[in-house]
Amino acid sequence: MGQTITEKILDDHLVEGELEPGEEIGIEIDQVLMQDTTGTMVWLQFEALDLDDVQTELAAQYCDHQTYQFDFKNTDDHRFLRSAAGTYGAHFSRPGNGICHNVHKENFAAPGKTLLGSDSHTPTPGGLGQLAIGAGGLDIAVAMGGGAYYVEMPEIVNVRLEGELPEWATAKDIILEMLRRLSVKGGVGKVFEYTGPGAESLTVPERTTITNMGTELGATSSIFGTDEKTRDYLERQGRGDEYVELAPDEDAEYADELVIDLSELEPLIAQPSMPDNVVPVREAAGTSVDQVIIGSCTNGGYEDILPAAKMLEGREVDKKTEMIIAPGSKQASEILARQGWTAELMAAGVNFSEATCGACIGIGHVPASDSVSLRTFNRNFEGRSGIEDDNVYLCSPEVATAAAIKGEIVDPRDLADELGDLEAPGIELPDQYDGSKADLISPDEAVDDELIKGPNIGDVPLKEPLESHLAGPALLKMTDNITTDHIIPATSDILKFRSNVPKLSEFTLSRVDETFAQRALEADGGFLVAGENYGQGSSREHAALCPMYLGVEGVLAQSFARIHKANLFNFGLVPLTIDEDTYDRIEQGDDIEIVDDVGEGVRSGQEEFTVRVNDDWEATARLDASEREREILAAGGKLSWTKQQHEGSRGGAQPADD
Ligand code: MIC
Ligand code: SF4
């Protein structure tokens, strides 16, 4: 039987299991990437596992989220990361050099290879045929030490793109259309493979906008085949020799197929405060706009900023609107500066930021109270911009720039009619991506050979093996689609404690209930209760690690987001699935007891557990877990389990010198 692109790459890297949807598979990882706010834990765990050297073909450590270094703790983290990269053999990208996904795409992403990254938008290089997956930091540490990465074999869905994009419709509108149709949980357990003539018509930067934001569908990954456009992109990056041809077999079988006719797309916009709250721009037109930002790993590239520059040539940003450009990489800023576009944009009233995630997680450019911000980013979860009750819209650079010109949301087609001389900028790549590599330090150029830890860099807490009796209060009852931004916010006042779990834990779920952390500590045990898609969004393992530190034993939810569920196993928290009726009946504060012997049940493969509530009524909760996940849970988490494996059967991650 023929294979899909995903199956081909997985087959090449398979070390355990079978490519049957729903089955757990183990795959070999060629490349890993880490960023500054998840990377510190990765290296601390790498150290705790007694690993000596990076074992993957390539590892890259980026400093991108908190590059302004407001606090010495951020700078200490960056210094620690540089020292870890040098000590263990990873590339190091200095703060300000750009967002991990952009810099990785430019320098290292390679078709046909596997990439695992400690950031949920790791699937970005799927746009050039790399199978890239986001995961929690501990999974990265193990993979970097040579261990396999385990994941549920996804269903592969064919997204057939027909036709070509009309003027003013962009790649961002393709992924917004996917979100409009499928919602933020429509991709859980799936890989989206983009095929067809419409896919062929898109350049690599357009494709990576789609694969990047596929994360907002909850997908395991998204990928395109490779072709002349891929070769061309790699050649312009000076890496033409890394081109590999990749296409699905003609008789490849997909679990499902979706068709999008690109010629029917129009400019779309995600309204506050979920990426799937998508409507045509015309429906939101007329809303006054206070702030416009072009940037992020979705639309912060050269190819995204250039359209804004062309649209603003000879014009100015409306007086009541502030426009900021935060380039995704220094390569993009450098090329734009050399071409003179930066000066043009500045003259039009645009404020330039260094290449950073920044505003995407509320670090800098926090919107004014009761204001509207239009961003080319991928997430607009409530409060993520740094202020509660924010009004953040997500759109293409063209729609964002049109709003900056008019001072209100406007369909760029209508603005073009109104102005008469505004042309659709289209997409244009530079002849050569010839930015300097001064900020990228290869393992051979490393400046450190031992770890440098500042006072804020703590240890990784460990959990005891799973107990047989679990009981405690329902500490917090939450709704559907709770994000990891709710669980551990990423704003700058909190982000600086990512390497200090005791301190960071004080902020756990503060966005839902400020009293939570204190109550959880006092209860010394207990459960979280949630609706559908619990833990969507970021890969941050702190969203499991901090509740674990506060004594939470498990989560009862109607369903879980993929990366967060893996993180719960990794830190020894029991993820139990409950039905809607049980969810409706449980109240916050209820006494919850798992009637069965949990330790024994988890070890023996038991799938259903009886939950007794207030000693009054009972319900059934399911544990969907592989044998390996059960062992990890029983051991009290993956760190303890991996150590045991190493001491015992020599499985899992192996120290490099063995
Ligand atoms: C995000 O976009 O939410 C982040 C910040 O990049 C996170 C990583 C983190 O929490 O550090 C992600 O996407 O995984
Ligand atoms: Fe950075 Fe935002 Fe991309 Fe996350 S989504 S990697 S915070 S730019």
XYZ file of C-alpha atoms and ligand atoms in Angstrom:
680
model
C 0.000 0.000 0.000
C 1.237 3.486 -0.800
C 2.370 5.856 1.907
C 1.669 9.444 2.864
C 4.595 11.856 3.382
C 4.237 11.537 7.152
C 4.247 7.739 7.000
C 7.382 7.773 4.851
C 9.308 9.906 7.336
C 7.984 7.968 10.319
C 8.849 4.655 8.660
C 12.418 5.866 8.158
C 12.689 6.772 11.849
C 10.610 4.053 13.508
C 12.288 2.239 16.398
C 9.202 0.800 18.108
C 5.562 0.070 17.339
C 3.529 0.039 14.164
C 2.183 2.871 12.054
C -1.413 2.199 13.099
C -3.430 5.276 14.137
C -3.882 5.348 17.906
C -0.923 2.997 18.564
C 2.067 4.351 20.443
C 5.180 4.567 18.283
C 8.792 5.334 19.166
C 10.775 7.366 16.653
C 14.359 8.425 16.304
C 14.899 12.172 16.462
C 17.434 13.852 14.143
C 17.234 17.404 15.425
C 16.043 19.115 18.600
C 15.340 22.752 19.322
C 14.868 24.575 22.601
C 13.989 28.127 23.488
C 14.867 30.193 26.530
C 11.771 29.716 28.666
C 11.537 25.944 28.305
C 15.219 25.272 27.631
C 16.491 25.787 31.168
C 14.386 22.851 32.414
C 15.513 20.738 29.446
C 19.171 21.178 30.351
C 18.578 20.781 34.097
C 16.859 17.493 33.296
C 19.624 16.532 30.861
C 22.063 17.134 33.707
C 19.900 15.200 36.212
C 19.925 12.240 33.819
C 23.752 12.243 33.926
C 23.973 12.602 30.168
C 27.305 13.762 28.766
C 26.744 14.980 25.251
C 24.089 15.760 22.696
C 23.412 12.567 20.725
C 21.107 13.892 18.014
C 22.532 15.047 14.657
C 21.831 18.577 15.729
C 20.591 20.476 18.762
C 19.920 24.198 18.814
C 19.265 26.434 21.786
C 17.544 29.745 21.027
C 16.998 32.803 23.246
C 13.878 34.414 21.922
C 11.003 34.811 24.361
C 12.353 37.191 26.989
C 15.137 38.943 25.101
C 14.714 42.332 26.772
C 16.248 40.863 29.942
C 14.172 43.079 32.252
C 15.530 41.200 35.217
C 18.931 39.642 35.924
C 17.077 36.320 36.216
C 16.397 36.388 32.470
C 20.020 37.203 31.706
C 21.155 34.462 34.085
C 18.909 32.024 32.223
C 20.462 33.058 28.920
C 23.981 32.690 30.301
C 23.076 29.263 31.693
C 21.695 28.236 28.289
C 24.845 29.375 26.506
C 26.928 27.426 28.986
C 24.758 24.323 28.585
C 24.896 24.512 24.790
C 28.686 24.858 24.958
C 29.129 22.124 27.545
C 26.943 19.523 25.859
C 27.393 20.384 22.151
C 24.426 22.412 20.900
C 24.259 25.450 18.651
C 23.478 28.631 20.565
C 21.477 31.531 19.174
C 21.981 34.742 21.116
C 19.102 36.828 22.487
C 17.881 39.107 19.702
C 18.901 36.755 16.893
C 15.306 35.738 16.430
C 12.471 33.396 17.265
C 13.471 29.734 17.422
C 11.123 28.647 14.624
C 12.280 31.376 12.256
C 15.991 30.928 12.901
C 15.674 27.149 12.726
C 13.818 27.366 9.423
C 16.506 29.624 8.017
C 19.523 27.662 9.197
C 18.771 24.034 9.994
C 15.324 22.752 8.978
C 15.797 19.894 6.523
C 13.245 17.932 4.485
C 12.770 14.292 5.464
C 14.291 14.700 8.925
C 12.578 14.591 12.302
C 12.650 17.566 14.661
C 11.462 17.636 18.267
C 11.192 21.001 19.993
C 10.297 22.313 23.420
C 7.811 24.735 21.951
C 4.363 24.015 20.593
C 5.015 25.752 17.262
C 7.879 23.399 16.421
C 5.850 22.041 13.415
C 6.764 25.240 11.498
C 9.390 23.587 9.210
C 6.700 21.164 8.043
C 6.423 23.845 5.361
C 9.629 22.512 3.857
C 8.967 18.825 4.377
C 10.407 18.278 7.849
C 8.346 16.207 10.289
C 8.492 18.448 13.327
C 6.699 17.914 16.631
C 6.367 19.987 19.803
C 6.857 18.290 23.163
C 7.539 18.902 26.834
C 11.114 19.637 27.912
C 11.728 16.260 29.510
C 10.916 14.513 26.233
C 13.440 16.779 24.525
C 16.119 16.003 27.130
C 15.627 12.270 26.661
C 15.611 12.507 22.846
C 18.725 14.693 22.930
C 20.377 11.972 25.017
C 19.686 9.458 22.256
C 16.368 8.041 23.509
C 13.392 7.566 21.215
C 10.435 9.941 21.260
C 7.095 8.260 21.882
C 3.874 9.589 20.471
C 0.498 8.244 19.510
C 0.492 7.426 15.792
C -1.671 10.229 14.405
C -4.359 9.994 11.777
C -3.111 11.552 8.560
C -5.562 13.962 6.965
C -5.162 15.164 3.398
C -5.888 18.864 3.042
C -6.215 19.316 -0.695
C -5.715 22.889 -1.762
C -7.326 23.680 -5.111
C -6.976 26.855 -7.165
C -4.850 29.871 -6.307
C -5.177 32.657 -3.760
C -6.902 35.771 -5.136
C -5.388 39.218 -4.524
C -5.360 40.226 -0.829
C -6.056 36.676 0.416
C -2.972 35.096 2.005
C -1.591 31.938 3.582
C -2.828 33.258 6.939
C -6.361 33.107 5.560
C -5.859 29.433 4.643
C -5.005 28.490 8.216
C -7.720 30.780 9.612
C -10.153 28.997 7.315
C -8.954 25.656 8.743
C -9.573 27.007 12.258
C -12.981 28.344 11.266
C -13.950 24.907 9.974
C -12.305 22.625 12.538
C -11.942 24.650 15.799
C -9.055 24.670 18.277
C -9.552 21.006 19.066
C -10.266 19.779 15.540
C -6.716 18.591 14.957
C -6.031 16.586 18.129
C -4.411 13.248 17.204
C -3.935 14.328 13.577
C -1.274 15.372 11.113
C -2.477 17.610 8.302
C -0.759 16.965 4.985
C -1.246 19.764 2.470
C -1.371 18.628 -1.165
C -2.782 19.656 -4.521
C -2.175 22.467 -7.003
C -2.955 25.137 -4.420
C -0.200 23.791 -2.150
C 2.231 23.851 -5.063
C 1.397 27.487 -5.741
C 2.603 28.589 -2.286
C 6.169 29.626 -1.426
C 7.954 28.078 1.578
C 7.357 31.102 3.875
C 3.620 30.909 3.069
C 3.632 27.180 3.766
C 5.355 27.692 7.115
C 2.683 30.201 8.176
C 0.180 27.364 7.749
C 2.246 24.616 9.410
C 3.114 26.964 12.270
C -0.469 27.803 13.087
C -1.617 24.196 12.604
C -0.696 24.025 16.291
C -3.786 26.086 17.082
C -5.874 23.197 15.689
C -4.315 20.967 18.353
C -2.599 18.945 15.605
C 0.425 16.735 16.239
C 2.005 18.288 13.155
C 1.375 19.705 9.678
C 3.466 19.098 6.586
C 3.844 19.883 2.885
C 5.672 17.797 0.281
C 8.793 19.240 -1.327
C 9.173 20.626 -4.847
C 10.942 23.301 -6.854
C 9.670 25.947 -4.414
C 11.373 24.098 -1.548
C 14.600 23.716 -3.496
C 14.474 27.379 -4.442
C 13.992 28.451 -0.806
C 16.856 26.275 0.413
C 19.098 27.616 -2.354
C 18.318 31.205 -1.386
C 19.275 30.251 2.182
C 22.553 28.815 0.828
C 21.509 25.230 1.670
C 20.377 23.879 -1.699
C 22.295 20.625 -1.111
C 19.860 19.711 1.705
C 16.964 19.362 -0.703
C 15.225 15.962 -0.702
C 12.205 15.093 -2.809
C 9.137 14.113 -0.791
C 5.641 13.378 -2.045
C 2.831 11.026 -1.054
C 2.532 7.855 -3.155
C -0.287 7.998 -5.666
C -2.162 5.279 -3.817
C -1.470 6.723 -0.344
C -4.469 6.284 1.930
C -5.575 9.121 4.166
C -7.876 8.861 7.188
C -9.817 11.838 5.920
C -9.760 14.488 3.228
C -10.635 18.156 3.279
C -10.758 20.421 0.262
C -10.155 24.168 0.303
C -10.587 26.107 -2.906
C -8.091 28.921 -2.500
C -9.748 31.009 -5.190
C -12.812 31.334 -2.934
C -10.897 32.617 0.097
C -11.166 36.188 1.277
C -9.340 38.116 4.043
C -10.302 36.607 7.407
C -9.745 37.633 11.013
C -9.868 35.765 14.353
C -11.806 37.857 16.844
C -11.085 37.922 20.577
C -10.221 35.651 22.331
C -9.708 32.312 20.572
C -7.859 31.591 17.323
C -10.918 29.764 15.962
C -13.288 32.706 16.416
C -12.858 33.472 12.715
C -15.016 35.712 10.517
C -14.500 37.557 7.202
C -12.739 40.878 7.858
C -15.761 42.693 6.426
C -17.846 41.466 9.381
C -15.533 43.211 11.841
C -14.966 46.310 9.676
C -15.340 49.724 11.280
C -13.914 48.705 14.673
C -11.471 51.378 15.761
C -7.905 50.042 16.170
C -5.422 51.294 18.786
C -2.486 49.036 18.067
C -1.174 46.955 15.155
C 1.744 44.530 15.479
C 3.429 42.572 12.717
C 5.630 39.791 14.022
C 5.787 36.367 15.701
C 6.766 32.948 14.396
C 3.640 32.876 12.210
C 3.998 36.104 10.222
C 7.169 37.855 11.320
C 9.371 36.971 8.356
C 10.912 39.136 5.671
C 8.069 38.032 3.392
C 5.511 39.298 5.935
C 7.116 42.658 6.658
C 7.802 43.524 3.026
C 4.063 43.660 2.119
C 3.528 46.087 5.003
C 6.409 48.216 3.746
C 5.022 48.260 0.218
C 1.536 49.174 1.427
C 2.898 51.984 3.596
C 5.232 53.450 0.961
C 4.373 57.126 0.707
C 1.698 56.804 3.414
C 1.501 57.168 7.171
C 0.044 55.189 10.011
C -3.240 56.719 11.216
C -2.704 59.159 14.102
C -4.801 57.234 16.614
C -3.059 53.899 15.912
C 0.382 52.651 16.974
C 2.133 50.245 14.647
C 4.976 48.023 15.764
C 7.059 45.584 13.761
C 8.827 42.835 15.695
C 10.765 40.847 13.095
C 10.885 37.089 13.549
C 14.613 37.003 12.981
C 17.633 39.238 12.715
C 18.142 37.835 9.240
C 14.822 39.442 8.253
C 15.665 42.779 9.915
C 19.122 42.881 8.428
C 17.952 42.258 4.867
C 15.122 44.791 5.203
C 17.542 47.350 6.595
C 20.061 46.821 3.798
C 17.286 47.170 1.209
C 16.175 50.461 2.762
C 12.703 49.258 3.753
C 13.295 49.788 7.480
C 13.839 53.493 6.911
C 10.687 53.677 4.771
C 8.664 51.995 7.501
C 10.089 54.235 10.196
C 9.227 57.266 8.113
C 5.649 55.978 7.891
C 5.360 55.967 11.681
C 6.292 52.373 12.461
C 8.178 51.493 15.632
C 10.760 48.677 15.249
C 11.434 46.098 17.945
C 14.330 43.670 18.183
C 13.639 40.172 16.862
C 11.717 38.546 19.718
C 8.515 36.779 20.788
C 7.920 39.613 23.239
C 4.442 41.035 22.753
C 3.072 37.611 21.765
C 3.238 36.643 25.438
C 2.664 40.066 26.947
C 6.304 41.124 27.165
C 6.294 44.685 25.878
C 3.623 46.503 23.870
C 0.878 45.498 26.297
C -2.356 46.982 24.893
C -4.018 49.894 26.701
C -7.053 49.067 28.819
C -10.251 48.686 26.848
C -8.451 48.938 23.516
C -8.214 46.930 20.290
C -5.012 45.320 19.039
C -4.593 43.640 15.637
C -1.693 41.201 15.455
C -0.292 38.841 12.856
C 0.340 36.275 15.618
C -1.162 32.835 16.182
C -2.756 33.073 19.640
C -5.126 35.582 21.206
C -6.064 33.746 24.401
C -7.597 36.130 26.883
C -5.003 37.963 28.959
C -2.007 36.612 27.001
C -1.178 40.104 25.731
C -0.469 41.181 29.318
C -3.816 42.708 30.264
C -7.002 40.904 31.294
C -10.081 41.630 29.168
C -7.938 42.355 26.135
C -9.314 42.575 22.594
C -6.710 40.915 20.399
C -7.522 40.039 16.787
C -5.352 37.769 14.599
C -4.910 38.454 10.890
C -2.511 38.634 7.942
C 0.123 41.389 7.573
C -1.999 42.884 4.791
C -5.110 43.167 6.972
C -3.017 44.499 9.865
C -1.391 47.154 7.691
C -4.709 48.182 6.144
C -6.014 48.761 9.691
C -2.928 50.813 10.565
C -3.511 53.033 7.527
C -7.236 53.508 8.146
C -7.197 53.441 11.968
C -9.961 50.867 11.959
C -10.541 47.316 10.823
C -11.059 47.329 7.073
C -10.991 44.695 4.352
C -7.894 45.643 2.331
C -9.939 45.238 -0.875
C -12.276 47.987 0.330
C -9.345 50.162 1.388
C -7.805 49.682 -2.070
C -11.093 50.813 -3.663
C -11.207 53.809 -1.358
C -7.586 54.900 -1.898
C -7.460 54.095 -5.596
C -3.676 53.547 -5.708
C -3.147 50.772 -3.142
C -1.905 47.638 -4.845
C -1.947 44.111 -3.431
C 1.716 43.565 -2.461
C 1.768 39.795 -3.059
C 4.645 37.680 -1.802
C 8.291 38.232 -2.663
C 11.419 36.435 -1.469
C 14.845 38.129 -1.400
C 17.321 36.910 -4.051
C 19.520 35.630 -1.265
C 18.848 35.420 2.453
C 22.261 36.868 3.134
C 22.040 37.953 6.772
C 25.062 37.570 9.013
C 25.450 34.505 11.233
C 27.366 36.381 13.932
C 24.738 35.580 16.573
C 24.665 31.862 15.929
C 27.409 30.063 17.840
C 28.182 26.532 16.654
C 29.393 23.838 19.087
C 32.922 24.306 17.662
C 32.877 27.995 18.541
C 31.519 27.437 22.070
C 32.771 29.840 24.708
C 31.901 27.732 27.777
C 32.627 24.188 28.816
C 30.833 24.113 32.159
C 27.395 25.059 33.429
C 26.955 28.561 34.850
C 23.974 28.752 37.235
C 22.809 32.007 38.776
C 20.968 32.093 42.116
C 17.511 31.767 40.502
C 18.280 28.476 38.773
C 16.933 25.701 40.968
C 16.666 21.937 40.874
C 14.058 19.848 39.141
C 11.619 18.555 41.779
C 10.953 14.827 41.832
C 7.744 13.044 42.794
C 7.403 9.877 44.851
C 6.148 6.745 43.060
C 2.376 6.669 42.618
C 0.445 5.816 45.792
C -2.216 3.158 45.944
C -4.854 5.409 47.510
C -5.659 8.775 45.938
C -8.167 11.068 47.590
C -8.594 14.799 48.052
C -10.769 17.763 47.190
C -11.759 18.975 43.720
C -9.451 21.981 44.062
C -10.702 23.872 41.037
C -13.443 23.309 38.488
C -12.701 24.793 35.076
C -14.473 25.151 31.725
C -13.552 23.860 28.227
C -10.368 24.870 26.358
C -8.338 25.893 29.408
C -4.933 26.880 28.004
C -1.486 26.448 29.497
C -1.478 30.263 29.601
C -4.236 29.928 32.215
C -2.265 27.308 34.126
C 1.116 29.085 34.113
C 0.959 32.511 32.473
C 3.999 33.638 30.469
C 3.996 37.376 31.142
C 7.294 38.940 32.170
C 6.550 39.171 35.914
C 6.103 35.389 35.954
C 8.365 34.183 33.140
C 11.505 35.083 35.065
C 10.788 32.199 37.450
C 10.754 29.441 34.805
C 13.971 28.008 36.321
C 12.659 28.281 39.880
C 9.731 25.911 40.325
C 8.861 26.697 43.986
C 8.487 30.391 43.148
C 6.779 29.823 39.790
C 4.229 27.523 41.434
C 2.813 30.473 43.370
C 1.291 31.661 40.082
C -0.345 28.356 39.169
C -3.832 28.902 37.738
C -3.809 32.432 39.163
C -5.626 33.580 36.053
C -8.558 31.343 36.912
C -8.457 31.680 40.703
C -5.872 33.722 42.598
C -6.314 31.640 45.743
C -5.559 28.358 43.983
C -1.845 27.900 44.762
C -2.294 28.583 48.456
C -5.353 26.351 48.696
C -3.599 23.510 46.845
C -0.557 23.680 49.128
C -2.789 23.613 52.207
C -4.877 20.710 50.892
C -1.696 18.713 50.184
C -3.379 16.566 47.564
C -6.468 16.815 45.419
C -7.629 17.050 41.835
C -8.254 19.523 39.058
C -11.533 19.218 37.176
C -11.903 20.504 33.616
C -14.042 20.301 30.496
C -12.853 19.536 26.961
C -9.347 20.107 25.558
C -7.682 20.783 28.907
C -4.152 22.179 28.549
C -4.308 23.407 24.952
C -1.668 25.801 23.684
C 1.908 25.903 24.804
C 4.232 22.961 25.405
C 5.422 24.405 28.721
C 5.892 21.460 31.059
C 5.660 23.888 33.975
C 1.883 23.574 33.535
C 2.242 20.024 34.893
C 5.357 20.510 36.999
C 3.906 23.341 39.124
C 0.605 21.604 39.982
C 2.711 18.550 40.856
C 4.884 20.692 43.122
C 1.731 22.006 44.852
C 0.614 18.440 45.582
C -2.069 17.979 42.903
C -2.493 14.229 42.270
C -4.476 14.140 39.071
C -6.759 15.851 36.576
C -10.316 14.796 35.779
C -11.183 16.246 32.382
C -13.534 15.522 29.517
C -10.547 15.529 27.149
C -6.905 16.627 27.080
C -4.631 18.445 24.642
C -1.842 16.161 23.371
C 1.340 17.815 24.678
C -0.145 18.648 28.049
C -1.363 15.090 28.579
C 2.165 13.818 27.866
C 3.513 16.376 30.352
C 1.069 15.147 33.025
C 2.438 11.614 32.615
C 5.993 12.953 32.633
C 5.444 14.536 36.039
C 3.403 11.728 37.571
C -0.062 13.341 37.573
C -2.908 10.970 36.690
C -4.932 12.241 33.686
C -8.411 10.687 33.948
C -11.143 11.217 31.385
C -14.698 11.720 32.630
C -17.978 12.040 30.730
C -20.065 15.189 30.493
C -22.555 14.048 33.101
C -19.825 13.424 35.686
C -18.233 16.765 34.827
C -21.573 18.532 35.350
C -22.171 16.861 38.710
C -18.778 17.451 40.321
C -18.617 20.762 42.183
C -15.497 22.581 43.271
C -14.683 21.537 46.842
C -16.283 18.075 46.550
C -14.349 15.228 48.164
C -12.997 12.912 45.533
C -11.683 9.433 46.123
C -10.442 6.889 43.617
C -11.903 3.718 45.032
C -9.523 1.305 43.277
C -5.888 0.698 44.164
C -4.487 3.291 41.765
C -0.834 2.226 41.871
C -1.749 -1.374 41.131
C -4.400 -0.462 38.564
C -2.051 1.819 36.640
C 0.654 -0.846 36.559
C -1.674 -3.684 35.563
C -3.318 -1.927 32.626
C -6.679 -1.154 34.275
C -8.601 1.274 32.081
C -11.598 2.170 34.215
C -11.445 3.538 37.734
C -14.295 4.240 40.098
C -14.450 7.783 41.425
C -16.483 8.292 44.615
C -17.688 11.837 45.207
C -18.555 13.133 48.702
C -18.990 9.517 49.801
C -22.327 9.845 48.095
C -22.222 8.936 44.423
C -19.881 7.157 42.041
C -18.789 7.566 38.449
C -16.335 5.931 36.088
C -13.143 7.635 34.920
C -10.915 6.286 32.135
C -7.173 6.121 31.944
C -6.070 6.072 28.306
C -2.390 5.298 28.532
C 0.200 3.137 26.818
C 2.182 0.579 28.775
C 5.130 2.943 28.793
C 3.038 5.857 30.061
C 1.685 3.636 32.838
C 5.216 2.714 33.921
C 6.184 6.387 33.913
C 3.141 7.327 35.989
C 3.753 4.530 38.479
C 7.399 5.575 38.891
C 6.342 9.116 39.816
C 7.320 10.636 36.472
C 9.659 10.292 33.534
C 12.801 11.542 35.227
C 12.670 8.818 37.885
C 11.541 6.259 35.312
C 14.346 7.058 32.871
C 16.900 6.841 35.675
C 15.483 3.451 36.726
C 15.557 2.267 33.118
C 19.161 3.269 32.811
C 20.160 1.622 36.085
C 18.165 -1.494 35.198
C 17.720 -2.545 31.602
C 19.757 0.272 29.991
C 16.651 1.377 28.047
C 15.478 4.948 27.374
C 18.091 7.670 27.236
C 21.628 6.425 27.511
C 24.536 8.427 28.814
C 26.586 9.463 25.825
C 29.815 7.794 26.777
C 28.288 4.299 27.021
C 3.683 30.111 23.417
O 3.542 30.513 22.264
O 2.740 29.950 24.204
C 5.099 29.782 23.917
C 5.438 30.802 24.940
O 5.994 29.889 22.842
C 5.103 28.364 24.479
C 6.371 27.975 25.135
C 6.524 28.429 26.552
O 5.561 28.431 27.306
O 7.642 28.762 26.933
C 4.752 27.279 23.452
O 4.125 27.556 22.471
O 5.075 26.086 23.672
Fe 7.137 33.032 20.407
Fe 4.596 33.652 20.131
Fe 5.743 31.939 18.470
Fe 5.275 31.221 21.003
S 3.741 31.710 19.448
S 7.171 30.876 19.823
S 5.628 33.160 22.053
S 6.221 34.108 18.683
